[in-house]
Amino acid sequence: MGASLTVPEAVNRLTCPDNKTAYAALQALEAWSEESDLVYAYLDRFTAMLESTNSYVRNRGLLLLGKNARWDRDGKLDTVLDRILEHLEDPKPITVRQCLKALEELVQGRPDLAFRVQARLEAVDCTRYPESMAPLIQSDLLHLLQTINDFTAPENRESHRKR
């Protein structure tokens, strides 16, 4: 990505048919999301990406939703969380893993949503995925449940309150 690339240009490239270009845009947006809330303004676009028939586009949307949870002072994620959680049953196992990764960031940015996420995680059936992927999904899921338990432990609640 060139230094002159803007946030709107990067957002527009997320759905580019050239996956290399789209992935570079994702990386730039993730980096910007670490530093400021500039990318948060596009949360609705990332949510719309969840409906794509292209799993790579869905993955990018999930990751950016998770990455921007820390900036969600408007509570937008409260209304789209169920749409995000639907991807725990995505037909593509890689998308399920990306969803779990995004949910970890989401819970860290919005610990107040942890119990809703946890309830849904406990219903995930990993056996529906191929033997090569099921153990990886199970491992990611257990890791996320442990993260949630850490965030929601009574001694940690105060230090992890929504920013």
JSON list of C-alpha atoms in Angstrom, two decimals:
[
{"chain": "A", "resi": 1, "resn": "MET", "atom": "CA", "xyz": [0.00, 0.00, 0.00]},
{"chain": "A", "resi": 2, "resn": "GLY", "atom": "CA", "xyz": [1.31, 3.37, -0.84]},
{"chain": "A", "resi": 3, "resn": "ALA", "atom": "CA", "xyz": [1.65, 5.99, 1.84]},
{"chain": "A", "resi": 4, "resn": "SER", "atom": "CA", "xyz": [-0.85, 8.16, -0.02]},
{"chain": "A", "resi": 5, "resn": "LEU", "atom": "CA", "xyz": [-3.68, 5.63, 0.31]},
{"chain": "A", "resi": 6, "resn": "THR", "atom": "CA", "xyz": [-6.63, 6.99, 2.25]},
{"chain": "A", "resi": 7, "resn": "VAL", "atom": "CA", "xyz": [-9.00, 5.12, 4.55]},
{"chain": "A", "resi": 8, "resn": "PRO", "atom": "CA", "xyz": [-11.91, 5.41, 2.07]},
{"chain": "A", "resi": 9, "resn": "GLU", "atom": "CA", "xyz": [-9.72, 4.04, -0.75]},
{"chain": "A", "resi": 10, "resn": "ALA", "atom": "CA", "xyz": [-8.62, 1.12, 1.41]},
{"chain": "A", "resi": 11, "resn": "VAL", "atom": "CA", "xyz": [-12.22, 0.37, 2.39]},
{"chain": "A", "resi": 12, "resn": "ASN", "atom": "CA", "xyz": [-13.23, 0.36, -1.29]},
{"chain": "A", "resi": 13, "resn": "ARG", "atom": "CA", "xyz": [-10.42, -2.10, -2.07]},
{"chain": "A", "resi": 14, "resn": "LEU", "atom": "CA", "xyz": [-11.64, -4.64, 0.50]},
{"chain": "A", "resi": 15, "resn": "THR", "atom": "CA", "xyz": [-13.98, -6.21, -2.03]},
{"chain": "A", "resi": 16, "resn": "CYS", "atom": "CA", "xyz": [-11.57, -6.01, -4.95]},
{"chain": "A", "resi": 17, "resn": "PRO", "atom": "CA", "xyz": [-11.50, -9.21, -7.03]},
{"chain": "A", "resi": 18, "resn": "ASP", "atom": "CA", "xyz": [-7.71, -9.23, -6.71]},
{"chain": "A", "resi": 19, "resn": "ASN", "atom": "CA", "xyz": [-7.24, -10.84, -3.29]},
{"chain": "A", "resi": 20, "resn": "LYS", "atom": "CA", "xyz": [-3.68, -9.54, -2.99]},
{"chain": "A", "resi": 21, "resn": "THR", "atom": "CA", "xyz": [-4.90, -5.93, -3.33]},
{"chain": "A", "resi": 22, "resn": "ALA", "atom": "CA", "xyz": [-7.83, -6.57, -0.97]},
{"chain": "A", "resi": 23, "resn": "TYR", "atom": "CA", "xyz": [-5.57, -8.21, 1.62]},
{"chain": "A", "resi": 24, "resn": "ALA", "atom": "CA", "xyz": [-3.16, -5.28, 1.51]},
{"chain": "A", "resi": 25, "resn": "ALA", "atom": "CA", "xyz": [-6.12, -2.95, 2.13]},
{"chain": "A", "resi": 26, "resn": "LEU", "atom": "CA", "xyz": [-7.18, -5.12, 5.07]},
{"chain": "A", "resi": 27, "resn": "GLN", "atom": "CA", "xyz": [-3.71, -4.92, 6.58]},
{"chain": "A", "resi": 28, "resn": "ALA", "atom": "CA", "xyz": [-3.63, -1.14, 6.24]},
{"chain": "A", "resi": 29, "resn": "LEU", "atom": "CA", "xyz": [-7.09, -0.80, 7.80]},
{"chain": "A", "resi": 30, "resn": "GLU", "atom": "CA", "xyz": [-6.15, -3.10, 10.67]},
{"chain": "A", "resi": 31, "resn": "ALA", "atom": "CA", "xyz": [-3.06, -1.00, 11.36]},
{"chain": "A", "resi": 32, "resn": "TRP", "atom": "CA", "xyz": [-5.09, 2.22, 11.30]},
{"chain": "A", "resi": 33, "resn": "SER", "atom": "CA", "xyz": [-7.64, 0.58, 13.59]},
{"chain": "A", "resi": 34, "resn": "GLU", "atom": "CA", "xyz": [-4.93, -0.02, 16.17]},
{"chain": "A", "resi": 35, "resn": "GLU", "atom": "CA", "xyz": [-4.09, 3.68, 16.25]},
{"chain": "A", "resi": 36, "resn": "SER", "atom": "CA", "xyz": [-7.37, 5.58, 15.98]},
{"chain": "A", "resi": 37, "resn": "ASP", "atom": "CA", "xyz": [-11.10, 5.42, 15.36]},
{"chain": "A", "resi": 38, "resn": "LEU", "atom": "CA", "xyz": [-10.89, 6.63, 11.73]},
{"chain": "A", "resi": 39, "resn": "VAL", "atom": "CA", "xyz": [-11.84, 3.21, 10.36]},
{"chain": "A", "resi": 40, "resn": "TYR", "atom": "CA", "xyz": [-14.74, 2.78, 12.82]},
{"chain": "A", "resi": 41, "resn": "ALA", "atom": "CA", "xyz": [-16.82, 5.13, 10.67]},
{"chain": "A", "resi": 42, "resn": "TYR", "atom": "CA", "xyz": [-17.07, 2.27, 8.12]},
{"chain": "A", "resi": 43, "resn": "LEU", "atom": "CA", "xyz": [-18.52, -0.31, 10.52]},
{"chain": "A", "resi": 44, "resn": "ASP", "atom": "CA", "xyz": [-21.72, -0.53, 8.46]},
{"chain": "A", "resi": 45, "resn": "ARG", "atom": "CA", "xyz": [-19.67, -1.38, 5.36]},
{"chain": "A", "resi": 46, "resn": "PHE", "atom": "CA", "xyz": [-17.85, -4.14, 7.24]},
{"chain": "A", "resi": 47, "resn": "THR", "atom": "CA", "xyz": [-21.18, -5.48, 8.48]},
{"chain": "A", "resi": 48, "resn": "ALA", "atom": "CA", "xyz": [-22.52, -5.56, 4.91]},
{"chain": "A", "resi": 49, "resn": "MET", "atom": "CA", "xyz": [-19.47, -7.61, 3.88]},
{"chain": "A", "resi": 50, "resn": "LEU", "atom": "CA", "xyz": [-20.73, -10.44, 6.09]},
{"chain": "A", "resi": 51, "resn": "GLU", "atom": "CA", "xyz": [-23.40, -11.17, 3.48]},
{"chain": "A", "resi": 52, "resn": "SER", "atom": "CA", "xyz": [-20.93, -11.68, 0.64]},
{"chain": "A", "resi": 53, "resn": "THR", "atom": "CA", "xyz": [-20.87, -14.96, -1.25]},
{"chain": "A", "resi": 54, "resn": "ASN", "atom": "CA", "xyz": [-17.08, -14.64, -1.25]},
{"chain": "A", "resi": 55, "resn": "SER", "atom": "CA", "xyz": [-15.64, -16.08, 1.98]},
{"chain": "A", "resi": 56, "resn": "TYR", "atom": "CA", "xyz": [-12.55, -13.86, 1.73]},
{"chain": "A", "resi": 57, "resn": "VAL", "atom": "CA", "xyz": [-14.78, -10.79, 1.80]},
{"chain": "A", "resi": 58, "resn": "ARG", "atom": "CA", "xyz": [-16.71, -12.19, 4.78]},
{"chain": "A", "resi": 59, "resn": "ASN", "atom": "CA", "xyz": [-13.41, -12.84, 6.57]},
{"chain": "A", "resi": 60, "resn": "ARG", "atom": "CA", "xyz": [-12.22, -9.26, 6.01]},
{"chain": "A", "resi": 61, "resn": "GLY", "atom": "CA", "xyz": [-15.50, -7.88, 7.31]},
{"chain": "A", "resi": 62, "resn": "LEU", "atom": "CA", "xyz": [-15.33, -10.06, 10.42]},
{"chain": "A", "resi": 63, "resn": "LEU", "atom": "CA", "xyz": [-11.74, -9.10, 11.18]},
{"chain": "A", "resi": 64, "resn": "LEU", "atom": "CA", "xyz": [-12.40, -5.39, 10.82]},
{"chain": "A", "resi": 65, "resn": "LEU", "atom": "CA", "xyz": [-15.52, -5.56, 12.98]},
{"chain": "A", "resi": 66, "resn": "GLY", "atom": "CA", "xyz": [-13.47, -7.21, 15.71]},
{"chain": "A", "resi": 67, "resn": "LYS", "atom": "CA", "xyz": [-10.55, -4.83, 15.31]},
{"chain": "A", "resi": 68, "resn": "ASN", "atom": "CA", "xyz": [-12.81, -1.79, 15.68]},
{"chain": "A", "resi": 69, "resn": "ALA", "atom": "CA", "xyz": [-14.74, -2.99, 18.73]},
{"chain": "A", "resi": 70, "resn": "ARG", "atom": "CA", "xyz": [-12.49, -0.86, 20.94]},
{"chain": "A", "resi": 71, "resn": "TRP", "atom": "CA", "xyz": [-13.90, 2.27, 19.28]},
{"chain": "A", "resi": 72, "resn": "ASP", "atom": "CA", "xyz": [-17.57, 1.24, 19.53]},
{"chain": "A", "resi": 73, "resn": "ARG", "atom": "CA", "xyz": [-18.83, 3.88, 21.92]},
{"chain": "A", "resi": 74, "resn": "ASP", "atom": "CA", "xyz": [-22.07, 4.13, 19.90]},
{"chain": "A", "resi": 75, "resn": "GLY", "atom": "CA", "xyz": [-23.06, 0.52, 20.61]},
{"chain": "A", "resi": 76, "resn": "LYS", "atom": "CA", "xyz": [-23.32, -0.43, 16.94]},
{"chain": "A", "resi": 77, "resn": "LEU", "atom": "CA", "xyz": [-21.91, -3.88, 17.63]},
{"chain": "A", "resi": 78, "resn": "ASP", "atom": "CA", "xyz": [-24.79, -4.61, 20.02]},
{"chain": "A", "resi": 79, "resn": "THR", "atom": "CA", "xyz": [-27.15, -4.63, 17.05]},
{"chain": "A", "resi": 80, "resn": "VAL", "atom": "CA", "xyz": [-24.94, -6.62, 14.65]},
{"chain": "A", "resi": 81, "resn": "LEU", "atom": "CA", "xyz": [-23.49, -9.16, 17.08]},
{"chain": "A", "resi": 82, "resn": "ASP", "atom": "CA", "xyz": [-25.99, -11.84, 16.07]},
{"chain": "A", "resi": 83, "resn": "ARG", "atom": "CA", "xyz": [-24.99, -11.41, 12.42]},
{"chain": "A", "resi": 84, "resn": "ILE", "atom": "CA", "xyz": [-21.35, -11.84, 13.42]},
{"chain": "A", "resi": 85, "resn": "LEU", "atom": "CA", "xyz": [-22.12, -14.91, 15.53]},
{"chain": "A", "resi": 86, "resn": "GLU", "atom": "CA", "xyz": [-23.90, -16.55, 12.58]},
{"chain": "A", "resi": 87, "resn": "HIS", "atom": "CA", "xyz": [-20.46, -17.06, 11.07]},
{"chain": "A", "resi": 88, "resn": "LEU", "atom": "CA", "xyz": [-19.64, -19.57, 13.77]},
{"chain": "A", "resi": 89, "resn": "GLU", "atom": "CA", "xyz": [-21.63, -21.87, 11.49]},
{"chain": "A", "resi": 90, "resn": "ASP", "atom": "CA", "xyz": [-20.22, -20.60, 8.21]},
{"chain": "A", "resi": 91, "resn": "PRO", "atom": "CA", "xyz": [-19.86, -23.33, 5.56]},
{"chain": "A", "resi": 92, "resn": "LYS", "atom": "CA", "xyz": [-16.17, -22.41, 5.23]},
{"chain": "A", "resi": 93, "resn": "PRO", "atom": "CA", "xyz": [-14.12, -23.63, 8.22]},
{"chain": "A", "resi": 94, "resn": "ILE", "atom": "CA", "xyz": [-11.53, -20.89, 7.62]},
{"chain": "A", "resi": 95, "resn": "THR", "atom": "CA", "xyz": [-14.27, -18.30, 8.02]},
{"chain": "A", "resi": 96, "resn": "VAL", "atom": "CA", "xyz": [-15.30, -19.91, 11.31]},
{"chain": "A", "resi": 97, "resn": "ARG", "atom": "CA", "xyz": [-11.68, -19.57, 12.51]},
{"chain": "A", "resi": 98, "resn": "GLN", "atom": "CA", "xyz": [-11.54, -15.93, 11.36]},
{"chain": "A", "resi": 99, "resn": "CYS", "atom": "CA", "xyz": [-14.83, -15.32, 13.16]},
{"chain": "A", "resi": 100, "resn": "LEU", "atom": "CA", "xyz": [-13.35, -16.72, 16.38]},
{"chain": "A", "resi": 101, "resn": "LYS", "atom": "CA", "xyz": [-10.30, -14.49, 15.94]},
{"chain": "A", "resi": 102, "resn": "ALA", "atom": "CA", "xyz": [-12.54, -11.47, 15.38]},
{"chain": "A", "resi": 103, "resn": "LEU", "atom": "CA", "xyz": [-14.66, -12.36, 18.40]},
{"chain": "A", "resi": 104, "resn": "GLU", "atom": "CA", "xyz": [-11.58, -12.41, 20.60]},
{"chain": "A", "resi": 105, "resn": "GLU", "atom": "CA", "xyz": [-10.80, -8.82, 19.60]},
{"chain": "A", "resi": 106, "resn": "LEU", "atom": "CA", "xyz": [-14.45, -7.90, 19.94]},
{"chain": "A", "resi": 107, "resn": "VAL", "atom": "CA", "xyz": [-14.62, -9.23, 23.50]},
{"chain": "A", "resi": 108, "resn": "GLN", "atom": "CA", "xyz": [-11.41, -7.43, 24.41]},
{"chain": "A", "resi": 109, "resn": "GLY", "atom": "CA", "xyz": [-12.76, -4.16, 22.99]},
{"chain": "A", "resi": 110, "resn": "ARG", "atom": "CA", "xyz": [-16.30, -4.65, 24.29]},
{"chain": "A", "resi": 111, "resn": "PRO", "atom": "CA", "xyz": [-16.15, -6.94, 27.35]},
{"chain": "A", "resi": 112, "resn": "ASP", "atom": "CA", "xyz": [-19.80, -6.13, 28.04]},
{"chain": "A", "resi": 113, "resn": "LEU", "atom": "CA", "xyz": [-20.69, -8.39, 25.08]},
{"chain": "A", "resi": 114, "resn": "ALA", "atom": "CA", "xyz": [-18.70, -11.33, 26.44]},
{"chain": "A", "resi": 115, "resn": "PHE", "atom": "CA", "xyz": [-21.63, -13.21, 27.94]},
{"chain": "A", "resi": 116, "resn": "ARG", "atom": "CA", "xyz": [-23.62, -13.08, 24.68]},
{"chain": "A", "resi": 117, "resn": "VAL", "atom": "CA", "xyz": [-20.59, -14.39, 22.80]},
{"chain": "A", "resi": 118, "resn": "GLN", "atom": "CA", "xyz": [-19.93, -17.09, 25.39]},
{"chain": "A", "resi": 119, "resn": "ALA", "atom": "CA", "xyz": [-23.51, -18.38, 25.25]},
{"chain": "A", "resi": 120, "resn": "ARG", "atom": "CA", "xyz": [-23.26, -18.77, 21.47]},
{"chain": "A", "resi": 121, "resn": "LEU", "atom": "CA", "xyz": [-19.81, -20.40, 21.62]},
{"chain": "A", "resi": 122, "resn": "GLU", "atom": "CA", "xyz": [-21.11, -23.09, 23.93]},
{"chain": "A", "resi": 123, "resn": "ALA", "atom": "CA", "xyz": [-23.55, -24.19, 21.19]},
{"chain": "A", "resi": 124, "resn": "VAL", "atom": "CA", "xyz": [-20.95, -24.56, 18.40]},
{"chain": "A", "resi": 125, "resn": "ASP", "atom": "CA", "xyz": [-20.74, -28.07, 16.92]},
{"chain": "A", "resi": 126, "resn": "CYS", "atom": "CA", "xyz": [-17.20, -28.57, 15.66]},
{"chain": "A", "resi": 127, "resn": "THR", "atom": "CA", "xyz": [-17.98, -32.06, 14.35]},
{"chain": "A", "resi": 128, "resn": "ARG", "atom": "CA", "xyz": [-19.74, -30.59, 11.32]},
{"chain": "A", "resi": 129, "resn": "TYR", "atom": "CA", "xyz": [-16.35, -29.65, 9.84]},
{"chain": "A", "resi": 130, "resn": "PRO", "atom": "CA", "xyz": [-13.81, -31.92, 8.16]},
{"chain": "A", "resi": 131, "resn": "GLU", "atom": "CA", "xyz": [-11.47, -33.89, 10.44]},
{"chain": "A", "resi": 132, "resn": "SER", "atom": "CA", "xyz": [-8.58, -31.73, 9.28]},
{"chain": "A", "resi": 133, "resn": "MET", "atom": "CA", "xyz": [-10.28, -28.53, 10.51]},
{"chain": "A", "resi": 134, "resn": "ALA", "atom": "CA", "xyz": [-12.45, -29.59, 13.47]},
{"chain": "A", "resi": 135, "resn": "PRO", "atom": "CA", "xyz": [-9.55, -29.79, 15.97]},
{"chain": "A", "resi": 136, "resn": "LEU", "atom": "CA", "xyz": [-8.28, -26.36, 14.92]},
{"chain": "A", "resi": 137, "resn": "ILE", "atom": "CA", "xyz": [-11.72, -24.82, 15.32]},
{"chain": "A", "resi": 138, "resn": "GLN", "atom": "CA", "xyz": [-12.11, -26.58, 18.68]},
{"chain": "A", "resi": 139, "resn": "SER", "atom": "CA", "xyz": [-8.76, -25.23, 19.85]},
{"chain": "A", "resi": 140, "resn": "ASP", "atom": "CA", "xyz": [-9.62, -21.67, 18.74]},
{"chain": "A", "resi": 141, "resn": "LEU", "atom": "CA", "xyz": [-12.99, -21.95, 20.43]},
{"chain": "A", "resi": 142, "resn": "LEU", "atom": "CA", "xyz": [-11.50, -23.15, 23.73]},
{"chain": "A", "resi": 143, "resn": "HIS", "atom": "CA", "xyz": [-8.92, -20.36, 23.59]},
{"chain": "A", "resi": 144, "resn": "LEU", "atom": "CA", "xyz": [-11.68, -17.78, 23.13]},
{"chain": "A", "resi": 145, "resn": "LEU", "atom": "CA", "xyz": [-13.73, -19.25, 25.98]},
{"chain": "A", "resi": 146, "resn": "GLN", "atom": "CA", "xyz": [-10.66, -18.98, 28.22]},
{"chain": "A", "resi": 147, "resn": "THR", "atom": "CA", "xyz": [-10.18, -15.36, 27.13]},
{"chain": "A", "resi": 148, "resn": "ILE", "atom": "CA", "xyz": [-13.79, -14.64, 28.00]},
{"chain": "A", "resi": 149, "resn": "ASN", "atom": "CA", "xyz": [-13.42, -16.34, 31.37]},
{"chain": "A", "resi": 150, "resn": "ASP", "atom": "CA", "xyz": [-10.35, -14.21, 32.06]},
{"chain": "A", "resi": 151, "resn": "PHE", "atom": "CA", "xyz": [-12.19, -11.01, 31.11]},
{"chain": "A", "resi": 152, "resn": "THR", "atom": "CA", "xyz": [-15.32, -11.85, 33.08]},
{"chain": "A", "resi": 153, "resn": "ALA", "atom": "CA", "xyz": [-13.65, -13.14, 36.25]},
{"chain": "A", "resi": 154, "resn": "PRO", "atom": "CA", "xyz": [-14.89, -10.96, 39.12]},
{"chain": "A", "resi": 155, "resn": "GLU", "atom": "CA", "xyz": [-11.39, -9.76, 39.95]},
{"chain": "A", "resi": 156, "resn": "ASN", "atom": "CA", "xyz": [-10.87, -8.59, 36.35]},
{"chain": "A", "resi": 157, "resn": "ARG", "atom": "CA", "xyz": [-14.24, -6.99, 35.55]},
{"chain": "A", "resi": 158, "resn": "GLU", "atom": "CA", "xyz": [-13.39, -3.50, 36.76]},
{"chain": "A", "resi": 159, "resn": "SER", "atom": "CA", "xyz": [-10.10, -3.28, 34.85]},
{"chain": "A", "resi": 160, "resn": "HIS", "atom": "CA", "xyz": [-11.74, -4.38, 31.59]},
{"chain": "A", "resi": 161, "resn": "ARG", "atom": "CA", "xyz": [-14.82, -2.16, 31.63]},
{"chain": "A", "resi": 162, "resn": "LYS", "atom": "CA", "xyz": [-15.83, -0.63, 28.29]},
{"chain": "A", "resi": 163, "resn": "ARG", "atom": "CA", "xyz": [-13.56, 2.30, 27.53]}
]
